[in-house]
Amino acid sequence: MRLPISPQARRALVALTATAVAAGAAAGPAVASGHPAQPPKSATPGAPGGEAKKAPPAHMSTLGGDQLGRPGDQLGAGAPALPPDLSALSWMVTDADTGQVLGARNAHWQLPPASTLKMLFADTVLPVVPHDASRKVSDEDLKGMGDGSSAVGIVPGQTYQSPDLWRGVFLRSGNDAVHVLAAMNGGIDKTVADMQKKADGLHALDTHVLSPDGYDAPGQVSSAYDLTLFLRAGLKSKDFTEYCGTASADFPGGPNTKGKPFGISNTNRLLSGIDGVAKYPGLIGGKNGYTTNAGNTLAEAARRDGHTILVTVMNPQENKRDKVYTEMRQLLDWGFSAAGKAKPVGTLDPPKPATGLALPEGARAGSADSGIGALGWTGIGAAVVVAGGAGVLVLTRRRRRDAQTDAAS
């Protein structure tokens, strides 16, 4: 019989055990850097950078299915051949309508998400900040933005409407817009806590939130699985779908434009078609990101022939400026060819508790069959699975999260 365990205890238990088993195989701690739309030719100002380790952990979460916890490419019977030369550390292709995962590589590898984490920010804050809300921006609202952050061009002292701020988030990946919206939500600390709660509620157990905008912070991670969850959840919102699918818009001007609006294009070039990247047919939209530590990250949704396909790509290793878009295009094409033909290797839908097993409020299983996945309750054994030990792990995790949040803000 499997003992019920709180989400926080489960997350801490998986993290501790994976560390002991993998002995540092997971990606290294992040180093602060900014969020330019594309990789700069030189390092981002103020950021020494960092590099994710190339080998995935030997053991990852099996939330969604056992195959998703295995390292390397995972395909089911009937799947077409994968595109050649896929270099991303992690990727996942999903049928949004059924929740079936059609193929994946290291789906639960915890890696820095960069600005794709803004999808979780939108999932969390969009329903809370009224559509007709506005805010006169103060210097305090923009305090704490990281060096080199991408910005849409918000000016202190000027009043902005909520829809303009959201266009700043989605089109220009503006950390300044995120900070203003976070202020409208009660502040950075509250927003980070709200985002973590939202991630837990979506069963996104690979995600540890320390900044609302995806700005690199030591210990801030997500996964291709979780980012796909955030995109799928967002597309249930009309506003999210509209903003993530907007290719260009006008943004309120400031002193530099003598108050006249100026045009902004979406840095998601597969949507906007800027800088020589061809638009993808049927693209609904998504979110892109880049930091020196995370590399390029990208989550997209597209619809064709009655299927909506979701693809997340994290950190292509081939050093080409457009590589993340090339691999995304290839995997979207592959997903449409696999839909309805390939046996799924997992699911996005949350597991159901075993019949007769009453879970405490807030508790949930951690995988489709075991709650811990490839690690297994048996493999963990008495070393860590005891009630008192789980309590200590939760307390330690909370204290560490508080300390990291203070350091990142």
Tab-separated table of C-alpha atoms in Angstrom:
chain	number	residue	atom	x	y	z
A	1	MET	CA	0.000	0.000	0.000
A	2	ARG	CA	1.338	3.427	-0.928
A	3	LEU	CA	1.222	6.015	1.805
A	4	PRO	CA	-0.354	9.380	0.907
A	5	ILE	CA	2.119	12.219	0.830
A	6	SER	CA	1.746	15.941	0.397
A	7	PRO	CA	2.841	17.625	-2.856
A	8	GLN	CA	5.607	19.472	-1.035
A	9	ALA	CA	6.939	16.306	0.595
A	10	ARG	CA	6.801	14.462	-2.715
A	11	ARG	CA	8.705	17.198	-4.522
A	12	ALA	CA	11.372	17.316	-1.818
A	13	LEU	CA	11.599	13.514	-1.702
A	14	VAL	CA	12.054	13.189	-5.456
A	15	ALA	CA	14.659	15.959	-5.517
A	16	LEU	CA	16.676	14.482	-2.630
A	17	THR	CA	16.635	10.950	-3.981
A	18	ALA	CA	17.427	11.961	-7.546
A	19	THR	CA	20.416	13.900	-6.248
A	20	ALA	CA	21.687	10.885	-4.325
A	21	VAL	CA	21.206	8.486	-7.239
A	22	ALA	CA	22.264	10.675	-10.126
A	23	ALA	CA	25.217	12.209	-8.224
A	24	GLY	CA	25.045	15.523	-9.902
A	25	ALA	CA	23.919	14.417	-13.350
A	26	ALA	CA	21.188	17.022	-13.445
A	27	ALA	CA	21.734	20.497	-14.838
A	28	GLY	CA	23.958	22.704	-12.724
A	29	PRO	CA	22.761	25.773	-10.835
A	30	ALA	CA	21.692	28.720	-12.902
A	31	VAL	CA	23.641	31.949	-13.141
A	32	ALA	CA	21.821	35.256	-13.426
A	33	SER	CA	21.485	36.553	-16.919
A	34	GLY	CA	19.073	38.585	-18.999
A	35	HIS	CA	16.443	37.673	-21.535
A	36	PRO	CA	17.386	39.032	-24.961
A	37	ALA	CA	15.166	37.859	-27.780
A	38	GLN	CA	18.083	36.105	-29.450
A	39	PRO	CA	21.495	34.896	-28.254
A	40	PRO	CA	23.913	37.835	-28.254
A	41	LYS	CA	27.243	37.537	-29.982
A	42	SER	CA	28.901	38.215	-26.639
A	43	ALA	CA	27.799	37.404	-23.109
A	44	THR	CA	24.773	39.184	-21.717
A	45	PRO	CA	25.906	42.230	-19.700
A	46	GLY	CA	26.437	41.406	-16.059
A	47	ALA	CA	26.174	37.657	-16.624
A	48	PRO	CA	29.146	35.288	-16.528
A	49	GLY	CA	26.832	32.611	-17.908
A	50	GLY	CA	26.661	28.900	-17.227
A	51	GLU	CA	26.300	25.638	-19.092
A	52	ALA	CA	23.859	22.811	-18.487
A	53	LYS	CA	25.456	19.413	-18.122
A	54	LYS	CA	24.945	17.363	-21.253
A	55	ALA	CA	23.987	14.025	-19.677
A	56	PRO	CA	20.423	13.697	-18.356
A	57	PRO	CA	19.813	12.281	-14.887
A	58	ALA	CA	19.693	8.501	-14.742
A	59	HIS	CA	16.390	8.749	-12.885
A	60	MET	CA	13.656	11.291	-13.529
A	61	SER	CA	10.018	11.608	-12.561
A	62	THR	CA	7.631	9.212	-14.274
A	63	LEU	CA	4.652	11.505	-13.879
A	64	GLY	CA	2.559	10.790	-16.956
A	65	GLY	CA	4.075	7.365	-17.618
A	66	ASP	CA	7.151	5.220	-17.047
A	67	GLN	CA	8.698	5.978	-20.442
A	68	LEU	CA	8.793	9.687	-19.657
A	69	GLY	CA	11.189	9.007	-16.810
A	70	ARG	CA	13.733	7.259	-19.007
A	71	PRO	CA	16.682	9.154	-20.517
A	72	GLY	CA	16.926	9.497	-24.281
A	73	ASP	CA	14.351	9.467	-27.061
A	74	GLN	CA	11.061	7.738	-26.276
A	75	LEU	CA	8.733	6.608	-29.080
A	76	GLY	CA	5.799	4.231	-29.295
A	77	ALA	CA	4.794	1.633	-31.843
A	78	GLY	CA	3.735	3.124	-35.155
A	79	ALA	CA	5.678	6.369	-34.660
A	80	PRO	CA	7.355	7.801	-37.763
A	81	ALA	CA	11.109	8.232	-37.809
A	82	LEU	CA	12.348	11.267	-35.927
A	83	PRO	CA	13.874	14.204	-37.789
A	84	PRO	CA	17.654	13.853	-38.049
A	85	ASP	CA	20.106	15.909	-36.023
A	86	LEU	CA	17.807	16.976	-33.181
A	87	SER	CA	20.224	18.549	-30.710
A	88	ALA	CA	17.922	19.771	-27.917
A	89	LEU	CA	18.692	18.494	-24.453
A	90	SER	CA	14.989	17.944	-23.935
A	91	TRP	CA	11.822	18.012	-26.056
A	92	MET	CA	8.276	16.704	-25.967
A	93	VAL	CA	5.478	16.402	-28.550
A	94	THR	CA	1.874	16.135	-27.355
A	95	ASP	CA	-1.641	15.942	-28.768
A	96	ALA	CA	-3.332	18.792	-26.892
A	97	ASP	CA	-6.851	17.421	-27.319
A	98	THR	CA	-6.190	13.945	-25.915
A	99	GLY	CA	-3.262	14.802	-23.657
A	100	GLN	CA	-1.297	11.942	-25.210
A	101	VAL	CA	2.473	12.368	-25.373
A	102	LEU	CA	3.478	11.196	-28.851
A	103	GLY	CA	7.234	11.338	-28.351
A	104	ALA	CA	9.807	12.807	-26.004
A	105	ARG	CA	13.438	13.190	-25.082
A	106	ASN	CA	14.244	13.586	-21.378
A	107	ALA	CA	10.775	15.011	-20.750
A	108	HIS	CA	11.297	15.450	-17.006
A	109	TRP	CA	14.869	16.776	-17.074
A	110	GLN	CA	14.843	19.796	-14.762
A	111	LEU	CA	16.481	22.622	-16.708
A	112	PRO	CA	16.434	26.437	-16.540
A	113	PRO	CA	13.296	27.582	-18.423
A	114	ALA	CA	14.209	31.198	-19.261
A	115	SER	CA	11.217	33.283	-20.394
A	116	THR	CA	9.033	30.295	-21.220
A	117	LEU	CA	8.269	30.459	-17.482
A	118	LYS	CA	6.200	33.534	-18.345
A	119	MET	CA	3.508	31.084	-19.480
A	120	LEU	CA	3.106	30.023	-15.845
A	121	PHE	CA	3.117	33.699	-14.848
A	122	ALA	CA	0.234	34.300	-17.255
A	123	ASP	CA	-1.633	31.180	-16.110
A	124	THR	CA	-1.390	32.544	-12.569
A	125	VAL	CA	-1.922	36.302	-12.917
A	126	LEU	CA	-4.153	36.702	-16.003
A	127	PRO	CA	-7.265	35.463	-14.153
A	128	VAL	CA	-6.556	37.795	-11.213
A	129	VAL	CA	-5.736	41.186	-12.757
A	130	PRO	CA	-8.944	42.635	-14.287
A	131	HIS	CA	-8.934	43.249	-18.020
A	132	ASP	CA	-9.856	46.901	-17.486
A	133	ALA	CA	-7.267	47.500	-14.744
A	134	SER	CA	-4.569	50.144	-15.101
A	135	ARG	CA	-1.538	51.240	-13.131
A	136	LYS	CA	0.596	54.328	-12.902
A	137	VAL	CA	4.071	52.843	-12.807
A	138	SER	CA	6.464	53.810	-10.045
A	139	ASP	CA	10.202	53.283	-9.773
A	140	GLU	CA	9.445	50.761	-7.031
A	141	ASP	CA	7.439	48.639	-9.472
A	142	LEU	CA	10.523	48.119	-11.622
A	143	LYS	CA	12.927	47.615	-8.749
A	144	GLY	CA	14.832	44.342	-8.738
A	145	MET	CA	14.858	43.688	-12.486
A	146	GLY	CA	17.944	41.722	-13.408
A	147	ASP	CA	20.809	43.167	-15.414
A	148	GLY	CA	20.327	42.633	-19.131
A	149	SER	CA	16.596	41.945	-18.791
A	150	SER	CA	14.517	42.251	-21.920
A	151	ALA	CA	12.047	45.122	-21.722
A	152	VAL	CA	9.179	46.516	-23.737
A	153	GLY	CA	9.930	50.095	-22.726
A	154	ILE	CA	7.757	50.957	-19.726
A	155	VAL	CA	8.336	54.448	-18.330
A	156	PRO	CA	7.881	55.268	-14.610
A	157	GLY	CA	5.217	57.879	-14.032
A	158	GLN	CA	3.133	56.742	-17.000
A	159	THR	CA	-0.180	54.876	-16.704
A	160	TYR	CA	-0.625	51.589	-18.577
A	161	GLN	CA	-3.685	49.461	-19.229
A	162	SER	CA	-3.649	45.754	-18.402
A	163	PRO	CA	-3.932	44.561	-22.060
A	164	ASP	CA	-0.943	46.702	-23.057
A	165	LEU	CA	1.104	45.196	-20.240
A	166	TRP	CA	0.204	41.673	-21.325
A	167	ARG	CA	1.185	42.440	-24.898
A	168	GLY	CA	4.491	43.637	-23.492
A	169	VAL	CA	4.883	40.272	-21.739
A	170	PHE	CA	3.983	38.043	-24.674
A	171	LEU	CA	5.345	39.995	-27.626
A	172	ARG	CA	8.541	41.480	-26.243
A	173	SER	CA	9.058	39.150	-23.279
A	174	GLY	CA	9.241	42.331	-21.218
A	175	ASN	CA	10.442	41.773	-17.688
A	176	ASP	CA	9.381	45.358	-16.978
A	177	ALA	CA	5.789	44.456	-17.892
A	178	VAL	CA	5.986	41.348	-15.714
A	179	HIS	CA	7.140	43.414	-12.737
A	180	VAL	CA	4.310	45.907	-13.125
A	181	LEU	CA	1.703	43.139	-13.389
A	182	ALA	CA	3.281	41.408	-10.398
A	183	ALA	CA	2.880	44.666	-8.457
A	184	MET	CA	-0.795	44.667	-9.454
A	185	ASN	CA	-0.985	41.122	-8.080
A	186	GLY	CA	0.415	42.095	-4.688
A	187	GLY	CA	4.156	42.083	-5.322
A	188	ILE	CA	6.988	39.838	-6.479
A	189	ASP	CA	7.104	37.559	-3.429
A	190	LYS	CA	3.355	36.915	-3.511
A	191	THR	CA	3.425	36.327	-7.264
A	192	VAL	CA	6.274	33.811	-7.005
A	193	ALA	CA	4.372	31.961	-4.270
A	194	ASP	CA	1.189	32.051	-6.353
A	195	MET	CA	3.062	30.688	-9.370
A	196	GLN	CA	4.490	27.818	-7.351
A	197	LYS	CA	1.030	26.979	-6.058
A	198	LYS	CA	-0.333	27.061	-9.602
A	199	ALA	CA	2.459	24.787	-10.828
A	200	ASP	CA	1.709	22.317	-8.043
A	201	GLY	CA	-1.977	22.418	-8.924
A	202	LEU	CA	-1.170	21.571	-12.543
A	203	HIS	CA	0.980	18.607	-11.406
A	204	ALA	CA	4.061	20.406	-12.695
A	205	LEU	CA	6.326	18.842	-10.084
A	206	ASP	CA	9.586	19.532	-11.939
A	207	THR	CA	9.130	23.290	-11.575
A	208	HIS	CA	10.720	25.408	-8.854
A	209	VAL	CA	9.826	29.095	-9.166
A	210	LEU	CA	12.114	31.844	-7.904
A	211	SER	CA	11.432	34.708	-10.332
A	212	PRO	CA	8.173	35.656	-12.050
A	213	ASP	CA	9.806	36.444	-15.406
A	214	GLY	CA	12.109	33.453	-15.863
A	215	TYR	CA	15.243	35.469	-15.060
A	216	ASP	CA	17.907	32.960	-14.055
A	217	ALA	CA	18.183	32.215	-10.344
A	218	PRO	CA	20.082	29.358	-8.678
A	219	GLY	CA	17.680	26.451	-8.357
A	220	GLN	CA	14.986	27.771	-10.681
A	221	VAL	CA	14.069	24.914	-13.013
A	222	SER	CA	11.252	23.459	-15.062
A	223	SER	CA	10.994	20.735	-17.706
A	224	ALA	CA	9.602	20.105	-21.160
A	225	TYR	CA	6.749	18.221	-19.517
A	226	ASP	CA	5.862	21.099	-17.190
A	227	LEU	CA	6.201	23.824	-19.818
A	228	THR	CA	3.824	21.855	-22.021
A	229	LEU	CA	1.376	21.722	-19.115
A	230	PHE	CA	1.615	25.515	-18.771
A	231	LEU	CA	0.934	26.059	-22.469
A	232	ARG	CA	-1.975	23.623	-22.535
A	233	ALA	CA	-3.524	25.270	-19.480
A	234	GLY	CA	-3.040	28.724	-20.967
A	235	LEU	CA	-4.762	27.853	-24.217
A	236	LYS	CA	-7.963	27.251	-22.252
A	237	SER	CA	-8.015	31.018	-21.662
A	238	LYS	CA	-9.265	33.269	-24.458
A	239	ASP	CA	-6.979	36.105	-23.340
A	240	PHE	CA	-3.876	33.882	-23.108
A	241	THR	CA	-4.572	32.496	-26.570
A	242	GLU	CA	-5.060	35.957	-28.034
A	243	TYR	CA	-1.901	37.399	-26.492
A	244	CYS	CA	0.380	34.455	-27.308
A	245	GLY	CA	-0.890	34.465	-30.894
A	246	THR	CA	-0.421	38.194	-31.544
A	247	ALA	CA	2.366	38.788	-34.051
A	248	SER	CA	2.538	42.593	-33.784
A	249	ALA	CA	0.850	45.461	-31.962
A	250	ASP	CA	1.192	49.090	-30.949
A	251	PHE	CA	2.522	49.906	-27.485
A	252	PRO	CA	1.947	53.174	-25.587
A	253	GLY	CA	4.763	55.633	-26.144
A	254	GLY	CA	6.765	57.619	-23.643
A	255	PRO	CA	9.082	60.634	-23.693
A	256	ASN	CA	11.296	59.133	-26.385
A	257	THR	CA	8.362	58.945	-28.792
A	258	LYS	CA	6.687	62.155	-27.584
A	259	GLY	CA	3.788	60.074	-26.344
A	260	LYS	CA	3.083	58.435	-29.687
A	261	PRO	CA	2.535	54.637	-29.719
A	262	PHE	CA	5.280	52.546	-31.265
A	263	GLY	CA	5.107	49.193	-32.995
A	264	ILE	CA	6.331	45.952	-31.399
A	265	SER	CA	6.781	42.557	-33.052
A	266	ASN	CA	6.640	39.207	-31.323
A	267	THR	CA	10.082	37.804	-30.529
A	268	ASN	CA	8.566	34.371	-31.231
A	269	ARG	CA	9.815	34.422	-34.802
A	270	LEU	CA	7.946	31.282	-35.864
A	271	LEU	CA	4.811	33.375	-35.269
A	272	SER	CA	5.931	36.826	-36.415
A	273	GLY	CA	8.187	35.719	-39.263
A	274	ILE	CA	10.822	38.338	-38.473
A	275	ASP	CA	14.580	38.043	-39.013
A	276	GLY	CA	14.361	35.514	-41.795
A	277	VAL	CA	12.354	32.813	-39.985
A	278	ALA	CA	9.341	31.675	-42.017
A	279	LYS	CA	6.000	31.582	-40.222
A	280	TYR	CA	4.690	28.119	-39.381
A	281	PRO	CA	1.325	27.289	-41.030
A	282	GLY	CA	-1.448	26.865	-38.489
A	283	LEU	CA	0.599	28.174	-35.588
A	284	ILE	CA	-1.541	29.201	-32.632
A	285	GLY	CA	1.360	30.666	-30.677
A	286	GLY	CA	3.394	30.050	-27.571
A	287	LYS	CA	6.403	31.521	-25.795
A	288	ASN	CA	10.106	31.673	-26.460
A	289	GLY	CA	12.991	32.369	-24.111
A	290	TYR	CA	16.728	32.729	-23.920
A	291	THR	CA	19.366	33.196	-21.237
A	292	THR	CA	23.057	32.407	-21.250
A	293	ASN	CA	22.392	29.597	-18.783
A	294	ALA	CA	19.173	28.140	-20.213
A	295	GLY	CA	20.061	28.494	-23.857
A	296	ASN	CA	17.074	28.773	-26.170
A	297	THR	CA	13.722	27.483	-24.968
A	298	LEU	CA	10.492	27.432	-26.953
A	299	ALA	CA	6.954	26.112	-26.503
A	300	GLU	CA	4.470	26.238	-29.395
A	301	ALA	CA	0.969	25.099	-30.324
A	302	ALA	CA	-0.283	24.574	-33.870
A	303	ARG	CA	-3.470	23.173	-35.388
A	304	ARG	CA	-3.879	21.193	-38.603
A	305	ASP	CA	-6.251	18.504	-39.908
A	306	GLY	CA	-8.280	18.432	-36.704
A	307	HIS	CA	-5.288	18.016	-34.395
A	308	THR	CA	-3.700	20.532	-32.044
A	309	ILE	CA	-0.068	19.678	-31.417
A	310	LEU	CA	2.027	21.053	-28.568
A	311	VAL	CA	5.829	20.986	-28.749
A	312	THR	CA	8.382	22.140	-26.203
A	313	VAL	CA	12.088	22.369	-27.047
A	314	MET	CA	14.766	23.116	-24.446
A	315	ASN	CA	18.353	24.125	-25.119
A	316	PRO	CA	19.420	22.944	-28.594
A	317	GLN	CA	23.137	22.219	-28.482
A	318	GLU	CA	23.956	23.017	-32.085
A	319	ASN	CA	25.287	26.563	-32.075
A	320	LYS	CA	23.105	28.101	-34.748
A	321	ARG	CA	21.014	31.226	-34.200
A	322	ASP	CA	17.791	29.765	-35.578
A	323	LYS	CA	18.298	26.186	-34.400
A	324	VAL	CA	15.490	26.261	-31.833
A	325	TYR	CA	13.048	27.299	-34.568
A	326	THR	CA	14.376	24.696	-36.989
A	327	GLU	CA	13.949	21.907	-34.461
A	328	MET	CA	10.534	23.217	-33.419
A	329	ARG	CA	9.363	23.221	-37.042
A	330	GLN	CA	10.639	19.668	-37.537
A	331	LEU	CA	8.967	18.391	-34.374
A	332	LEU	CA	5.645	20.075	-35.162
A	333	ASP	CA	5.669	18.396	-38.589
A	334	TRP	CA	6.579	15.106	-36.927
A	335	GLY	CA	3.767	15.524	-34.399
A	336	PHE	CA	1.134	15.978	-37.067
A	337	SER	CA	2.394	12.897	-38.907
A	338	ALA	CA	2.345	10.878	-35.663
A	339	ALA	CA	-1.079	12.002	-34.402
A	340	GLY	CA	-3.566	9.158	-34.548
A	341	LYS	CA	-0.885	6.678	-35.615
A	342	ALA	CA	1.769	6.454	-32.910
A	343	LYS	CA	1.134	4.657	-29.647
A	344	PRO	CA	1.514	7.291	-26.920
A	345	VAL	CA	4.448	7.132	-24.537
A	346	GLY	CA	2.689	9.039	-21.765
A	347	THR	CA	-0.022	11.536	-20.899
A	348	LEU	CA	-0.472	15.087	-19.628
A	349	ASP	CA	-3.621	14.189	-17.751
A	350	PRO	CA	-3.207	13.857	-13.977
A	351	PRO	CA	-3.267	10.369	-12.472
A	352	LYS	CA	-6.346	9.197	-10.635
A	353	PRO	CA	-6.041	7.959	-7.036
A	354	ALA	CA	-6.326	4.203	-6.613
A	355	THR	CA	-9.836	2.999	-5.822
A	356	GLY	CA	-10.501	3.072	-2.106
A	357	LEU	CA	-7.408	5.140	-1.307
A	358	ALA	CA	-8.419	8.419	0.285
A	359	LEU	CA	-5.856	11.115	-0.394
A	360	PRO	CA	-5.641	14.066	2.001
A	361	GLU	CA	-6.645	17.462	0.698
A	362	GLY	CA	-3.977	18.818	-1.665
A	363	ALA	CA	-2.239	15.456	-2.079
A	364	ARG	CA	-1.760	13.936	-5.515
A	365	ALA	CA	0.097	11.081	-7.102
A	366	GLY	CA	3.502	11.815	-8.621
A	367	SER	CA	3.247	9.469	-11.602
A	368	ALA	CA	0.797	7.398	-13.531
A	369	ASP	CA	1.468	4.352	-11.386
A	370	SER	CA	3.667	4.952	-8.384
A	371	GLY	CA	3.793	8.597	-7.334
A	372	ILE	CA	7.612	8.551	-7.451
A	373	GLY	CA	8.184	6.961	-10.806
A	374	ALA	CA	11.381	5.269	-11.898
A	375	LEU	CA	12.878	5.736	-8.446
A	376	GLY	CA	10.082	3.671	-6.921
A	377	TRP	CA	9.021	3.455	-3.307
A	378	THR	CA	10.934	0.216	-2.937
A	379	GLY	CA	14.144	1.719	-4.294
A	380	ILE	CA	13.926	4.613	-1.860
A	381	GLY	CA	13.228	2.323	1.060
A	382	ALA	CA	13.587	3.208	4.675
A	383	ALA	CA	16.408	5.652	3.919
A	384	VAL	CA	14.046	8.513	3.235
A	385	VAL	CA	10.440	7.287	3.207
A	386	VAL	CA	9.407	7.805	6.809
A	387	ALA	CA	6.847	10.218	8.098
A	388	GLY	CA	9.238	12.211	10.216
A	389	GLY	CA	11.797	12.355	7.445
A	390	ALA	CA	9.239	13.674	4.981
A	391	GLY	CA	8.352	16.438	7.412
A	392	VAL	CA	11.982	17.471	7.800
A	393	LEU	CA	12.407	17.484	4.026
A	394	VAL	CA	9.421	19.780	3.576
A	395	LEU	CA	10.695	22.188	6.240
A	396	THR	CA	14.188	22.206	4.729
A	397	ARG	CA	12.815	22.774	1.211
A	398	ARG	CA	10.683	25.668	2.405
A	399	ARG	CA	13.567	27.317	4.241
A	400	ARG	CA	15.836	26.882	1.224
A	401	ARG	CA	13.176	28.294	-1.124
A	402	ASP	CA	12.707	31.330	1.136
A	403	ALA	CA	16.443	31.955	1.204
A	404	GLN	CA	16.765	31.618	-2.575
A	405	THR	CA	13.818	33.918	-3.148
A	406	ASP	CA	15.404	36.561	-0.946
A	407	ALA	CA	18.663	36.210	-2.851
A	408	ALA	CA	16.977	36.428	-6.270
A	409	SER	CA	14.756	39.406	-5.569
